[in-house]
PDB file of C-alpha atoms in Angstrom:
ATOM      1  CA  MET A1027    -146.297  35.668 -86.816  1.00  0.00           C
ATOM      2  CA  THR A1028    -149.416  34.567 -86.964  1.00  0.00           C
ATOM      3  CA  GLY A1029    -149.398  36.552 -90.488  1.00  0.00           C
ATOM      4  CA  SER A1030    -147.492  33.335 -91.158  1.00  0.00           C
ATOM      5  CA  VAL A1031    -149.989  30.930 -89.752  1.00  0.00           C
ATOM      6  CA  GLN A1032    -152.590  32.364 -90.811  1.00  0.00           C
ATOM      7  CA  HIS A1033    -150.339  32.363 -94.617  1.00  0.00           C
ATOM      8  CA  GLY A1034    -149.861  28.861 -94.333  1.00  0.00           C
ATOM      9  CA  GLN A1035    -153.505  28.021 -93.457  1.00  0.00           C
ATOM     10  CA  ALA A1036    -154.741  30.129 -96.486  1.00  0.00           C
ATOM     11  CA  GLU A1037    -152.141  28.170 -98.641  1.00  0.00           C
ATOM     12  CA  SER A1038    -154.023  24.231 -97.064  1.00  0.00           C
ATOM     13  CA  ALA A1039    -157.223  25.393 -98.062  1.00  0.00           C
ATOM     14  CA  LYS A1040    -156.524  26.271-101.604  1.00  0.00           C
ATOM     15  CA  ARG A1041    -155.100  23.279-102.289  1.00  0.00           C
ATOM     16  CA  TYR A1042    -157.529  21.159 -99.912  1.00  0.00           C
ATOM     17  CA  ASP A1043    -160.861  21.926 -98.745  1.00  0.00           C
ATOM     18  CA  VAL A1044    -162.204  19.109 -97.043  1.00  0.00           C
ATOM     19  CA  PHE A1045    -165.414  20.549 -97.373  1.00  0.00           C
ATOM     20  CA  HIS A1046    -165.731  20.378-100.676  1.00  0.00           C
ATOM     21  CA  THR A1047    -166.842  16.189-102.103  1.00  0.00           C
ATOM     22  CA  ASP A1048    -164.527  16.074-104.490  1.00  0.00           C
ATOM     23  CA  CYS A1049    -161.327  16.511-102.225  1.00  0.00           C
ATOM     24  CA  PRO A1050    -159.556  13.794-102.080  1.00  0.00           C
ATOM     25  CA  ALA A1051    -157.979  15.110 -98.420  1.00  0.00           C
ATOM     26  CA  ARG A1052    -161.688  14.494 -97.851  1.00  0.00           C
ATOM     27  CA  ASP A1053    -161.760  10.929 -99.352  1.00  0.00           C
ATOM     28  CA  VAL A1054    -158.614   9.940 -96.954  1.00  0.00           C
ATOM     29  CA  VAL A1055    -160.272  11.426 -93.876  1.00  0.00           C
ATOM     30  CA  ASP A1056    -163.599   9.388 -94.788  1.00  0.00           C
ATOM     31  CA  HIS A1057    -161.492   5.616 -94.452  1.00  0.00           C
ATOM     32  CA  VAL A1058    -159.372   6.553 -91.849  1.00  0.00           C
ATOM     33  CA  THR A1059    -162.548   7.854 -89.407  1.00  0.00           C
ATOM     34  CA  SER A1060    -164.592   4.850 -90.783  1.00  0.00           C
ATOM     35  CA  ARG A1061    -166.012   2.818 -88.878  1.00  0.00           C
ATOM     36  CA  TRP A1062    -163.035  -0.141 -89.021  1.00  0.00           C
ATOM     37  CA  GLY A1063    -160.338   2.221 -90.590  1.00  0.00           C
ATOM     38  CA  VAL A1064    -160.153   3.086 -86.817  1.00  0.00           C
ATOM     39  CA  TRP A1065    -159.547  -0.108 -85.869  1.00  0.00           C
ATOM     40  CA  VAL A1066    -156.842  -0.820 -88.062  1.00  0.00           C
ATOM     41  CA  LEU A1067    -154.456   2.102 -87.612  1.00  0.00           C
ATOM     42  CA  ILE A1068    -154.455   1.369 -84.084  1.00  0.00           C
ATOM     43  CA  SER A1069    -154.185  -2.310 -84.346  1.00  0.00           C
ATOM     44  CA  LEU A1070    -150.976  -1.998 -86.750  1.00  0.00           C
ATOM     45  CA  ARG A1071    -149.267   0.662 -84.041  1.00  0.00           C
ATOM     46  CA  ASP A1072    -147.043  -1.579 -83.025  1.00  0.00           C
ATOM     47  CA  ASN A1073    -146.003  -3.789 -85.669  1.00  0.00           C
ATOM     48  CA  SER A1074    -146.669  -5.203 -89.290  1.00  0.00           C
ATOM     49  CA  LEU A1075    -149.249  -8.302 -88.960  1.00  0.00           C
ATOM     50  CA  ARG A1076    -151.114 -10.840 -91.374  1.00  0.00           C
ATOM     51  CA  PHE A1077    -154.443 -10.059 -92.868  1.00  0.00           C
ATOM     52  CA  TYR A1078    -155.189 -13.268 -89.974  1.00  0.00           C
ATOM     53  CA  GLU A1079    -154.023 -11.968 -87.813  1.00  0.00           C
ATOM     54  CA  LEU A1080    -156.226  -8.329 -88.452  1.00  0.00           C
ATOM     55  CA  ARG A1081    -159.410 -10.417 -88.164  1.00  0.00           C
ATOM     56  CA  GLU A1082    -158.497 -12.005 -85.727  1.00  0.00           C
ATOM     57  CA  SER A1083    -157.572  -8.812 -83.366  1.00  0.00           C
ATOM     58  CA  ILE A1084    -160.456  -6.301 -84.570  1.00  0.00           C
ATOM     59  CA  ARG A1085    -163.039  -8.294 -83.160  1.00  0.00           C
ATOM     60  CA  GLY A1086    -166.739  -7.975 -85.511  1.00  0.00           C
ATOM     61  CA  ILE A1087    -165.319  -7.138 -88.701  1.00  0.00           C
ATOM     62  CA  SER A1088    -165.848  -9.419 -91.651  1.00  0.00           C
ATOM     63  CA  GLU A1089    -162.990 -10.411 -94.384  1.00  0.00           C
ATOM     64  CA  LYS A1090    -164.784  -8.382 -96.788  1.00  0.00           C
ATOM     65  CA  MET A1091    -164.650  -5.437 -94.575  1.00  0.00           C
ATOM     66  CA  LEU A1092    -161.318  -5.608 -93.638  1.00  0.00           C
ATOM     67  CA  ALA A1093    -159.822  -6.289 -97.422  1.00  0.00           C
ATOM     68  CA  GLN A1094    -162.201  -3.397 -98.311  1.00  0.00           C
ATOM     69  CA  THR A1095    -160.503  -1.512 -96.006  1.00  0.00           C
ATOM     70  CA  LEU A1096    -157.316  -2.441 -96.228  1.00  0.00           C
ATOM     71  CA  ARG A1097    -157.309  -1.653 -99.722  1.00  0.00           C
ATOM     72  CA  ALA A1098    -158.095   2.034 -99.531  1.00  0.00           C
ATOM     73  CA  LEU A1099    -155.631   2.561 -96.883  1.00  0.00           C
ATOM     74  CA  VAL A1100    -153.042   1.055 -98.261  1.00  0.00           C
ATOM     75  CA  GLN A1101    -154.427   3.606-102.165  1.00  0.00           C
ATOM     76  CA  ASP A1102    -154.474   6.591 -99.448  1.00  0.00           C
ATOM     77  CA  GLY A1103    -150.734   5.168 -98.669  1.00  0.00           C
ATOM     78  CA  LEU A1104    -151.817   4.872 -95.075  1.00  0.00           C
ATOM     79  CA  VAL A1105    -150.387   1.558 -95.176  1.00  0.00           C
ATOM     80  CA  TRP A1106    -148.437  -1.545 -97.193  1.00  0.00           C
ATOM     81  CA  ARG A1107    -148.836  -4.337 -98.037  1.00  0.00           C
ATOM     82  CA  GLU A1108    -146.360  -7.492 -98.177  1.00  0.00           C
ATOM     83  CA  VAL A1109    -146.641 -10.724-100.526  1.00  0.00           C
ATOM     84  CA  GLU A1110    -144.653 -13.483 -99.887  1.00  0.00           C
ATOM     85  CA  PRO A1111    -144.276 -16.042-102.268  1.00  0.00           C
ATOM     86  CA  THR A1112    -145.389 -18.888-100.938  1.00  0.00           C
ATOM     87  CA  THR A1113    -148.290 -21.003-100.849  1.00  0.00           C
ATOM     88  CA  PRO A1114    -150.493 -20.174-100.358  1.00  0.00           C
ATOM     89  CA  PRO A1115    -149.725 -16.305-100.254  1.00  0.00           C
ATOM     90  CA  GLN A1116    -148.658 -15.100 -96.701  1.00  0.00           C
ATOM     91  CA  VAL A1117    -149.986 -10.718 -96.898  1.00  0.00           C
ATOM     92  CA  SER A1118    -148.722  -8.716 -94.299  1.00  0.00           C
ATOM     93  CA  TYR A1119    -149.820  -4.622 -93.467  1.00  0.00           C
ATOM     94  CA  GLY A1120    -147.925  -2.135 -91.496  1.00  0.00           C
ATOM     95  CA  LEU A1121    -148.715   1.668 -91.350  1.00  0.00           C
ATOM     96  CA  THR A1122    -146.511   3.866 -93.536  1.00  0.00           C
ATOM     97  CA  GLU A1123    -145.046   7.289 -92.612  1.00  0.00           C
ATOM     98  CA  PHE A1124    -147.976   8.414 -93.062  1.00  0.00           C
ATOM     99  CA  GLY A1125    -150.094   6.214 -91.734  1.00  0.00           C
ATOM    100  CA  ARG A1126    -148.239   6.429 -88.514  1.00  0.00           C
ATOM    101  CA  ASP A1127    -148.089   9.300 -88.311  1.00  0.00           C
ATOM    102  CA  VAL A1128    -152.288  10.008 -89.157  1.00  0.00           C
ATOM    103  CA  GLY A1129    -152.948   7.165 -86.361  1.00  0.00           C
ATOM    104  CA  GLU A1130    -150.989   8.469 -83.553  1.00  0.00           C
ATOM    105  CA  PRO A1131    -153.553  10.878 -82.096  1.00  0.00           C
ATOM    106  CA  LEU A1132    -156.200   8.086 -82.991  1.00  0.00           C
ATOM    107  CA  THR A1133    -153.675   5.762 -80.459  1.00  0.00           C
ATOM    108  CA  GLU A1134    -153.354   8.504 -78.174  1.00  0.00           C
ATOM    109  CA  LEU A1135    -157.623   9.329 -78.270  1.00  0.00           C
ATOM    110  CA  PHE A1136    -158.068   5.284 -78.235  1.00  0.00           C
ATOM    111  CA  ASP A1137    -155.462   5.345 -74.887  1.00  0.00           C
ATOM    112  CA  ARG A1138    -157.204   8.478 -73.218  1.00  0.00           C
ATOM    113  CA  ILE A1139    -160.670   7.143 -73.755  1.00  0.00           C
ATOM    114  CA  THR A1140    -160.195   3.887 -71.887  1.00  0.00           C
ATOM    115  CA  ARG A1141    -157.769   5.790 -68.986  1.00  0.00           C
ATOM    116  CA  ARG A1142    -160.286   7.792 -67.833  1.00  0.00           C
ATOM    117  CA  LEU A1143    -163.508   4.895 -68.364  1.00  0.00           C
ATOM    118  CA  ALA A1144    -164.400   2.859 -65.190  1.00  0.00           C
ATOM    119  CA  PRO A1145    -162.353  -0.657 -64.846  1.00  0.00           C
ATOM    120  CA  ARG A1146    -165.984  -3.554 -66.081  1.00  0.00           C
ATOM    121  CA  GLY A1147    -167.562  -4.288 -63.726  1.00  0.00           C
ATOM    122  CA  ALA A1148    -166.626  -1.086 -60.947  1.00  0.00           C
ATOM    123  CA  GLU A1149    -170.535   0.257 -62.870  1.00  0.00           C
TER     124      GLU A1149
END
């Protein structure tokens, strides 16, 4: 059985070498684990949000950084973008299946960390 697992890992290593700077998987990992990428994926874990709702839910992010982060995550196929033809246009974002799959362990990590921290003011 371990032979088949090793074989699968060997095939993955052939396709993607995340330690090589030209690896497309490395770019996706960089976008997901960027300062704001993690927060966008966690914010979208339960439902889709409009741009301004995302901006308000992620404290400290500028409009420019949110736009850049969303652009990268959309390009990577982690987030979908929908423009409603209204005046002004309303843009909504949500997680694709790939985004939900990638975001799930991040959400679990976030939940584990917050469960372990002492409540604020209890130091």
